[in-house]
Amino acid sequence: MIVRFGYVAMSTVVQNASPSKTMTMKSFMKLNDREAGLHKLERIANENLHNTLRLLKHNAAHDIKVYRFSSKLIPLATHNDMQDWNPFPALREGFQTIGEFVKKHGMRVSFHPDHFTVLSTPRPEVLANSIRDLESHVHMLQAMELPASMKNNIHIGGAYGDKPSAAARFVEHFHELAPHIKERLTLENDDKTFTAQETLAVCKQTGLPMVLDIHHQWVNNDGEAPWELWPDILRTWETPLAQADSDRAKPLPPKIHVSSPKSPTDIRSHADGVDVVPLLAFLRNIAGATPKVDVMIEAKMKDGALFDLMKDLGDYTAEGVTILDGASIQVKP
């Protein structure tokens, strides 16, 4: 099985390259000239895009093919008071350059809208804001001219005191989404509310591919080992929504998330790095049925954690692990 590793948004190795610089609405409202304020927001956004391209070049230099964009590329983009602002004409070149680089280097990129984006909500205004946020993320991927295989990953959302009803609402609201939003979605289990089994059930109802977070599954499960769910999870990556690209000759590999507990007393928070032992145990258990898998590292040290993990994996070359390049390995069952 071929395993590719990636990381989330920020680099702890490349200095002064934040793709998430922002401006608060309070600061924006203090500006006397709204038009000048919008231009300032666009300058910040273009700087974020420039730094994103720097990080992608860093990734290419280290064989990193999997990367999650910052959702904060455009400051205040989805704020209620900014809906008359269209920043994309001013950002067109930056987005296109990023998209061209991603395609040239065969990278897999994604977004992860924040926890306020919930389709299980019973509140119409929260649903409207969630859909607006998803629309914004899709618009950014479209501005990069990237295919529908580049996804937005979300959680089911809150239970609101009745988990079955919340899951049913998610399914109902999902079916009401526009097709261009649906085809860009993946669904992930969370660490407090919806277990991997419950998330998988919703994926089966919607056709969404499931991203298994093995840290979340460890702290919030129904008594199963994570690899016991893998055959069904793998099938979610064979659905039309998973393979929404016109190029079906290259099916999208399944994706998982990995992190390690910060401490024995804080098991839900993420540690700086990744513990290689439980990760390898999972990978070995799925290797026989899985040709390829992409792994998103959600550790605090970002790409630094990826580089440390690759060093740790080098200690297992006599135990069925082959280092392929700077960010990928082959694992035997």
GROMACS .gro file of C-alpha atoms in nm, residues 110-275:
model
  166
  110SER     CA    1  -0.864   2.045   0.022
  111PHE     CA    2  -1.036   2.280   0.264
  112HIS     CA    3  -1.187   2.210   0.606
  113PRO     CA    4  -1.459   2.471   0.680
  114ASP     CA    5  -1.474   2.552   1.051
  115HIS     CA    6  -1.706   2.405   1.314
  116PHE     CA    7  -1.968   2.679   1.257
  117THR     CA    8  -2.048   2.518   0.921
  118VAL     CA    9  -2.312   2.264   1.025
  119LEU     CA   10  -2.582   2.105   0.812
  120SER     CA   11  -2.746   1.930   1.109
  121THR     CA   12  -2.868   2.257   1.256
  122PRO     CA   13  -3.242   2.315   1.323
  123ARG     CA   14  -3.193   2.693   1.287
  124PRO     CA   15  -3.261   2.835   0.937
  125GLU     CA   16  -3.019   3.126   0.983
  126VAL     CA   17  -2.734   2.893   1.085
  127LEU     CA   18  -2.808   2.670   0.787
  128ALA     CA   19  -2.804   2.970   0.553
  129ASN     CA   20  -2.468   3.083   0.691
  130SER     CA   21  -2.332   2.729   0.660
  131ILE     CA   22  -2.435   2.705   0.297
  132ARG     CA   23  -2.283   3.047   0.230
  133ASP     CA   24  -1.956   2.927   0.380
  134LEU     CA   25  -1.956   2.610   0.170
  135GLU     CA   26  -2.033   2.819  -0.138
  136SER     CA   27  -1.734   3.040  -0.061
  137HIS     CA   28  -1.501   2.741  -0.029
  138VAL     CA   29  -1.629   2.597  -0.355
  139HIS     CA   30  -1.580   2.934  -0.522
  140MET     CA   31  -1.214   2.938  -0.414
  141LEU     CA   32  -1.154   2.591  -0.560
  142GLN     CA   33  -1.329   2.696  -0.880
  143ALA     CA   34  -1.117   3.013  -0.895
  144MET     CA   35  -0.814   2.781  -0.888
  145GLU     CA   36  -0.978   2.589  -1.177
  146LEU     CA   37  -0.937   2.266  -0.981
  147PRO     CA   38  -1.155   1.961  -1.050
  148ALA     CA   39  -1.424   1.831  -0.816
  149SER     CA   40  -1.183   1.574  -0.672
  150MET     CA   41  -1.053   1.861  -0.458
  151LYS     CA   42  -1.292   1.855  -0.164
  152ASN     CA   43  -1.428   2.045   0.136
  153ASN     CA   44  -1.428   1.823   0.444
  154ILE     CA   45  -1.693   1.878   0.713
  155HIS     CA   46  -1.843   1.713   1.022
  156ILE     CA   47  -2.209   1.624   1.063
  157GLY     CA   48  -2.244   1.889   1.335
  158GLY     CA   49  -2.424   1.909   1.666
  159ALA     CA   50  -2.674   1.659   1.806
  160TYR     CA   51  -2.902   1.927   1.958
  161GLY     CA   52  -3.026   1.682   2.221
  162ASP     CA   53  -3.146   1.427   1.965
  163LYS     CA   54  -2.871   1.264   1.762
  164PRO     CA   55  -3.094   1.058   1.523
  165SER     CA   56  -3.297   1.369   1.436
  166ALA     CA   57  -2.980   1.572   1.382
  167ALA     CA   58  -2.839   1.306   1.148
  168ALA     CA   59  -3.170   1.298   0.958
  169ARG     CA   60  -3.162   1.678   0.927
  170PHE     CA   61  -2.809   1.661   0.789
  171VAL     CA   62  -2.926   1.416   0.522
  172GLU     CA   63  -3.229   1.633   0.439
  173HIS     CA   64  -3.026   1.953   0.416
  174PHE     CA   65  -2.754   1.781   0.216
  175HIS     CA   66  -3.004   1.670  -0.049
  176GLU     CA   67  -3.119   2.031  -0.083
  177LEU     CA   68  -2.770   2.158  -0.164
  178ALA     CA   69  -2.672   2.264  -0.514
  179PRO     CA   70  -2.486   1.992  -0.709
  180HIS     CA   71  -2.161   2.192  -0.726
  181ILE     CA   72  -2.151   2.200  -0.344
  182LYS     CA   73  -2.247   1.834  -0.301
  183GLU     CA   74  -1.975   1.703  -0.530
  184ARG     CA   75  -1.705   1.885  -0.332
  185LEU     CA   76  -1.791   1.737   0.011
  186THR     CA   77  -1.641   1.468   0.229
  187LEU     CA   78  -1.766   1.377   0.577
  188GLU     CA   79  -1.554   1.310   0.887
  189ASN     CA   80  -1.630   1.152   1.224
  190ASP     CA   81  -1.578   1.380   1.525
  191ASP     CA   82  -1.437   1.337   1.873
  192LYS     CA   83  -1.744   1.417   2.084
  193THR     CA   84  -2.072   1.363   1.901
  194PHE     CA   85  -2.096   1.147   1.589
  195THR     CA   86  -1.888   0.830   1.603
  196ALA     CA   87  -1.724   0.673   1.303
  197GLN     CA   88  -2.007   0.419   1.275
  198GLU     CA   89  -2.272   0.692   1.288
  199THR     CA   90  -2.084   0.903   1.034
  200LEU     CA   91  -2.049   0.602   0.806
  201ALA     CA   92  -2.425   0.547   0.822
  202VAL     CA   93  -2.484   0.905   0.702
  203CYS     CA   94  -2.227   0.857   0.425
  204LYS     CA   95  -2.418   0.552   0.306
  205GLN     CA   96  -2.741   0.756   0.295
  206THR     CA   97  -2.588   1.050   0.107
  207GLY     CA   98  -2.320   0.890  -0.109
  208LEU     CA   99  -2.054   1.108   0.052
  209PRO     CA  100  -1.700   0.970   0.086
  210MET     CA  101  -1.591   0.932   0.447
  211VAL     CA  102  -1.268   1.068   0.592
  212LEU     CA  103  -1.179   0.852   0.892
  213ASP     CA  104  -1.007   1.041   1.174
  214ILE     CA  105  -0.838   0.767   1.373
  215HIS     CA  106  -0.769   0.996   1.671
  216HIS     CA  107  -1.136   1.095   1.688
  217GLN     CA  108  -1.235   0.731   1.653
  218TRP     CA  109  -1.010   0.635   1.943
  219VAL     CA  110  -1.175   0.885   2.182
  220ASN     CA  111  -1.531   0.849   2.045
  221ASN     CA  112  -1.629   0.503   1.922
  222ASP     CA  113  -1.884   0.225   1.954
  223GLY     CA  114  -1.635  -0.034   2.074
  224GLU     CA  115  -1.489  -0.124   1.735
  225ALA     CA  116  -1.130  -0.117   1.616
  226PRO     CA  117  -1.092   0.145   1.339
  227TRP     CA  118  -0.983  -0.108   1.077
  228GLU     CA  119  -1.302  -0.308   1.133
  229LEU     CA  120  -1.496  -0.025   0.967
  230TRP     CA  121  -1.249   0.015   0.683
  231PRO     CA  122  -1.409  -0.212   0.419
  232ASP     CA  123  -1.732  -0.009   0.434
  233ILE     CA  124  -1.544   0.322   0.449
  234LEU     CA  125  -1.342   0.219   0.147
  235ARG     CA  126  -1.663   0.163  -0.049
  236THR     CA  127  -1.772   0.522   0.014
  237TRP     CA  128  -1.476   0.627  -0.200
  238GLU     CA  129  -1.624   0.439  -0.495
  239THR     CA  130  -1.946   0.644  -0.511
  240PRO     CA  131  -2.022   0.898  -0.787
  241LEU     CA  132  -1.970   1.185  -0.541
  242ALA     CA  133  -1.626   1.055  -0.448
  243GLN     CA  134  -1.527   1.020  -0.812
  244ALA     CA  135  -1.700   1.331  -0.944
  245ASP     CA  136  -1.415   1.406  -1.183
  246SER     CA  137  -1.454   1.349  -1.553
  247ASP     CA  138  -1.128   1.154  -1.534
  248ARG     CA  139  -1.245   0.830  -1.373
  249ALA     CA  140  -0.931   0.651  -1.486
  250LYS     CA  141  -0.756   0.786  -1.176
  251PRO     CA  142  -0.988   0.715  -0.884
  252LEU     CA  143  -0.935   0.926  -0.575
  253PRO     CA  144  -0.754   0.738  -0.296
  254PRO     CA  145  -0.931   0.732   0.040
  255LYS     CA  146  -0.812   0.984   0.296
  256ILE     CA  147  -0.766   0.959   0.671
  257HIS     CA  148  -0.672   1.209   0.940
  258VAL     CA  149  -0.412   1.133   1.204
  259SER     CA  150  -0.301   1.305   1.523
  260SER     CA  151  -0.201   1.198   1.871
  261PRO     CA  152  -0.336   1.298   2.214
  262LYS     CA  153  -0.167   1.596   2.376
  263SER     CA  154  -0.142   1.418   2.712
  264PRO     CA  155  -0.305   1.140   2.918
  265THR     CA  156  -0.528   1.402   3.081
  266ASP     CA  157  -0.607   1.586   2.757
  267ILE     CA  158  -0.673   1.311   2.508
  268ARG     CA  159  -0.878   1.514   2.261
  269SER     CA  160  -0.628   1.793   2.197
  270HIS     CA  161  -0.354   1.739   1.941
  271ALA     CA  162   0.008   1.678   2.033
  272ASP     CA  163   0.300   1.847   1.857
  273GLY     CA  164   0.380   1.530   1.664
  274VAL     CA  165   0.239   1.191   1.569
  275ASP     CA  166   0.296   0.865   1.756
   0.00000   0.00000   0.00000
